[in-house]
Short mmCIF file of C-alpha atoms in Angstrom, two decimals:
data_model
loop_
_atom_site.label_atom_id
_atom_site.label_comp_id
_atom_site.label_asym_id
_atom_site.label_seq_id
_atom_site.Cartn_x
_atom_site.Cartn_y
_atom_site.Cartn_z
CA MET A 1 161.55 30.97 65.68
CA ARG A 2 162.72 28.44 67.65
CA TYR A 3 160.98 25.70 69.38
CA PRO A 4 161.07 25.32 73.70
CA GLN A 5 164.16 22.09 73.82
CA LEU A 6 162.62 19.93 76.13
CA ASP A 7 165.46 17.60 79.01
CA ASP A 8 165.58 14.55 79.05
CA ARG A 9 162.72 13.75 81.43
CA LEU A 10 160.30 15.24 79.07
CA GLN A 11 161.99 13.79 75.78
CA ALA A 12 161.68 10.51 77.39
CA ALA A 13 157.65 11.16 78.02
CA ALA A 14 157.08 12.58 74.02
CA ASP A 15 159.21 9.52 73.02
CA LEU A 16 156.84 7.45 75.12
CA PHE A 17 153.70 8.84 73.30
CA PRO A 18 152.38 7.80 70.15
CA VAL A 19 151.30 9.08 66.99
CA CYS A 20 147.66 9.90 67.42
CA ALA A 21 144.81 11.99 66.49
CA TYR A 22 144.19 13.45 69.69
CA GLY A 23 146.16 13.33 72.94
CA ALA A 24 145.92 14.86 76.22
CA ASP A 25 148.63 16.88 78.67
CA ILE A 26 147.20 16.70 82.05
CA GLY A 27 148.84 19.09 84.36
CA ALA A 28 150.51 20.88 81.36
CA ASP A 29 151.89 23.74 83.41
CA HIS A 30 154.44 25.55 81.28
CA GLY A 31 152.88 23.60 78.03
CA ARG A 32 156.38 22.33 76.68
CA LEU A 33 155.31 19.46 76.29
CA SER A 34 151.69 19.82 74.60
CA CYS A 35 154.07 22.40 72.44
CA HIS A 36 156.51 19.71 71.13
CA LEU A 37 153.97 17.18 70.50
CA LEU A 38 151.88 19.55 68.32
CA HIS A 39 154.84 21.05 66.86
CA SER A 40 156.56 17.82 65.64
CA GLY A 41 153.32 16.34 64.23
CA LYS A 42 153.23 13.52 67.17
CA CYS A 43 149.58 14.65 68.21
CA ALA A 44 147.55 16.15 65.73
CA ARG A 45 145.03 18.08 68.35
CA MET A 46 145.46 18.07 72.11
CA ILE A 47 143.92 18.94 75.24
CA VAL A 48 145.87 21.37 77.48
CA SER A 49 144.96 21.17 81.08
CA ASP A 50 146.04 22.47 84.38
CA ILE A 51 144.30 23.02 87.54
CA SER A 52 145.96 25.98 87.73
CA ALA A 53 144.62 29.01 85.71
CA GLU A 54 148.14 30.91 85.85
CA SER A 55 149.20 27.61 84.87
CA LEU A 56 147.45 27.09 82.23
CA ALA A 57 147.92 30.53 81.05
CA LYS A 58 151.35 29.88 80.66
CA ALA A 59 150.76 27.06 78.14
CA GLN A 60 147.98 29.15 76.31
CA ALA A 61 150.52 31.90 75.90
CA LEU A 62 153.24 29.41 74.82
CA LEU A 63 151.13 27.91 72.20
CA ALA A 64 149.72 31.06 71.09
CA LEU A 65 153.37 32.26 70.58
CA HIS A 66 154.15 29.45 68.20
CA GLU A 67 150.77 29.49 66.35
CA LEU A 68 149.48 26.03 67.93
CA ALA A 69 146.44 27.15 69.78
CA ASP A 70 143.88 26.09 66.94
CA ARG A 71 144.82 22.59 67.59
CA ALA A 72 144.70 22.71 71.63
CA ASP A 73 141.32 22.90 73.82
CA PHE A 74 142.36 24.18 77.64
CA CYS A 75 140.56 23.76 80.07
CA VAL A 76 140.84 24.63 83.93
CA ALA A 77 140.59 20.98 85.20
CA ASP A 78 140.91 18.68 88.41
CA GLY A 79 143.05 15.80 87.03
CA LEU A 80 141.08 13.60 84.15
CA ASN A 81 138.00 15.27 84.63
CA ALA A 82 139.85 17.02 81.55
CA LEU A 83 138.63 14.46 79.73
CA ARG A 84 135.17 14.68 80.25
CA GLY A 85 132.81 14.78 77.47
CA ARG A 86 135.98 14.07 75.07
CA PRO A 87 135.68 10.39 74.18
CA ASN A 88 137.93 10.08 71.62
CA VAL A 89 141.75 11.01 73.24
CA GLN A 90 143.93 8.21 72.62
CA CYS A 91 146.80 8.81 74.80
CA ALA A 92 146.77 11.19 78.13
CA VAL A 93 149.99 12.25 79.80
CA MET A 94 151.02 13.57 83.38
CA CYS A 95 154.58 14.11 84.53
CA GLY A 96 156.20 15.73 87.37
CA MET A 97 153.26 14.91 90.13
CA GLY A 98 154.13 13.08 93.03
CA GLY A 99 153.07 9.23 92.81
CA ARG A 100 150.53 9.72 95.40
CA LEU A 101 148.56 12.56 93.65
CA ILE A 102 148.88 10.49 90.45
CA SER A 103 147.19 7.24 91.65
CA GLN A 104 144.50 9.00 93.07
CA ILE A 105 143.79 10.50 90.16
CA LEU A 106 144.05 7.36 88.44
CA ARG A 107 141.37 5.72 90.74
CA GLU A 108 139.12 8.60 90.61
CA GLY A 109 139.18 8.77 86.89
CA CYS A 110 139.97 5.85 85.24
CA GLY A 111 136.23 5.54 83.74
CA LEU A 112 137.10 8.97 81.47
CA LEU A 113 140.00 7.06 80.33
CA GLN A 114 138.22 4.73 78.02
CA GLY A 115 141.20 3.00 77.01
CA ALA A 116 143.61 6.43 76.22
CA VAL A 117 147.33 5.18 76.51
CA LEU A 118 149.05 6.48 79.54
CA VAL A 119 152.42 8.05 79.84
CA LEU A 120 153.39 9.00 83.75
CA SER A 121 156.15 10.43 84.98
CA SER A 122 156.15 10.63 88.61
CA HIS A 123 158.52 12.06 91.54
CA THR A 124 157.76 10.02 94.29
CA ASP A 125 155.96 6.39 95.46
CA ILE A 126 156.58 4.58 91.72
CA PRO A 127 155.36 1.56 93.56
CA LEU A 128 152.40 2.76 93.93
CA VAL A 129 151.40 3.91 90.62
CA ARG A 130 152.40 0.84 89.44
CA GLN A 131 150.05 -0.89 91.70
CA THR A 132 147.26 1.35 91.04
CA LEU A 133 147.79 0.97 86.93
CA MET A 134 147.31 -3.22 87.27
CA GLN A 135 144.26 -1.91 89.82
CA ILE A 136 142.52 -0.29 87.49
CA GLY A 137 143.08 -2.83 84.44
CA TYR A 138 146.01 -1.63 82.83
CA ALA A 139 149.89 -2.82 81.89
CA ILE A 140 153.13 -1.55 81.68
CA THR A 141 154.38 -1.87 78.26
CA ALA A 142 157.53 0.26 78.53
CA GLU A 143 159.81 1.89 81.03
CA ARG A 144 162.62 4.37 81.01
CA ILE A 145 164.91 5.68 83.06
CA VAL A 146 166.49 9.02 82.73
CA ARG A 147 168.67 11.82 84.36
CA ALA A 148 167.56 15.42 84.44
CA LYS A 149 168.76 18.41 87.00
CA GLY A 150 170.95 16.05 89.22
CA ARG A 151 167.70 13.48 89.49
CA PHE A 152 166.76 10.64 88.09
CA TYR A 153 163.07 9.71 86.64
CA VAL A 154 161.62 6.83 85.05
CA LEU A 155 158.74 7.17 83.44
CA MET A 156 156.34 4.45 82.21
CA ARG A 157 153.74 4.03 79.55
CA ALA A 158 150.69 1.78 80.01
CA GLU A 159 147.96 0.37 78.17
CA PRO A 160 144.67 -1.50 79.21
CA GLY A 161 145.57 -4.96 79.81
CA ASN A 162 145.64 -7.64 82.74
CA ALA A 163 148.61 -7.72 84.62
CA HIS A 164 149.62 -9.49 87.74
CA TYR A 165 153.00 -7.98 89.12
CA THR A 166 155.04 -9.44 92.18
CA GLU A 167 156.22 -7.26 95.10
CA ARG A 168 159.09 -7.15 93.19
CA GLU A 169 158.11 -6.05 90.12
CA LEU A 170 155.92 -3.58 91.59
CA TYR A 171 159.04 -1.94 93.59
CA LEU A 172 162.15 -2.41 90.34
CA GLY A 173 159.58 -1.72 87.60
CA PRO A 174 158.47 -5.17 85.38
CA ALA A 175 159.48 -3.54 82.21
CA LEU A 176 163.07 -2.70 83.43
CA LEU A 177 163.87 -6.10 85.06
CA ASP A 178 162.89 -7.77 81.62
CA ASN A 179 164.59 -4.98 79.78
CA PRO A 180 167.41 -2.79 81.64
CA PRO A 181 168.24 0.32 80.13
CA PRO A 182 171.62 2.10 79.78
CA LEU A 183 170.98 3.78 83.20
CA TRP A 184 170.00 0.64 85.09
CA GLN A 185 173.24 0.27 87.32
CA ASN A 186 173.66 3.81 88.21
CA TYR A 187 169.98 4.23 89.34
CA LEU A 188 170.25 1.17 91.43
CA ARG A 189 173.21 2.44 92.79
CA TRP A 190 171.28 5.75 93.81
CA ARG A 191 169.05 3.76 95.24
CA GLU A 192 170.96 1.39 97.07
CA GLY A 193 172.36 4.36 99.06
CA VAL A 194 168.79 5.61 99.49
CA VAL A 195 167.21 2.64 100.92
CA ALA A 196 170.07 1.47 102.76
CA CYS A 197 169.71 4.96 104.69
CA GLU A 198 166.11 3.46 105.66
CA ALA A 199 164.79 0.98 108.37
CA GLY A 200 162.64 -1.61 107.39
CA HIS A 201 163.74 -2.09 103.66
CA GLU A 202 165.49 -4.85 104.14
CA ARG A 203 163.78 -6.95 101.37
CA GLN A 204 163.97 -3.87 99.04
CA LEU A 205 167.91 -3.40 99.36
CA ALA A 206 168.10 -7.43 99.05
CA TRP A 207 166.24 -7.29 95.53
CA ILE A 208 168.63 -4.07 94.72
CA ARG A 209 171.80 -6.02 95.32
CA GLU A 210 170.52 -9.11 93.39
CA GLU A 211 170.24 -6.83 90.51
CA LEU A 212 173.85 -5.38 91.17
CA ALA A 213 174.82 -8.62 91.04
CA LYS A 214 173.81 -9.53 87.45
#
């Protein structure tokens, strides 16, 4: 039976996910990422959670179809509350949410992480996510840029650590600035076009153009 294929965004999340015994897919929705991580052996067992019982049922059906449901703990939960009472989670992934929601989830549930690695992808407000990671005692160790379905996505991996990012690093990404990926120039040109149309973002536009000039 053919396993579900991941688009470039979810594949990047899977690539950033460390090999571990117990992981969590927070906001799993259709369950494709969980299915891939379990099938590939990257994760031995997973918490598969969603705030929507209807969405979680889709993930349950997918994992059952591929005979992986016995390696998953399914729960309807709000954000990191899925980790409550499960102290051995080594990595938690959150993809497909807005940055404000991810930041809220991190602030409210950071006490439940207990050192778990984070893999995150937000559709919006990426600087806010980076700032929140810094505030809860996490450092960004890797960032990726991918293009899927006609738009750019930024994914990041963060681990417990002290970080002090400048406003410029929060905006552009500390790991991206240190190690620009192949899509960096294309991404910056797209950001330049977006920011140039917005008032009050002169500094951000200057940062983008400084990077493009390199």
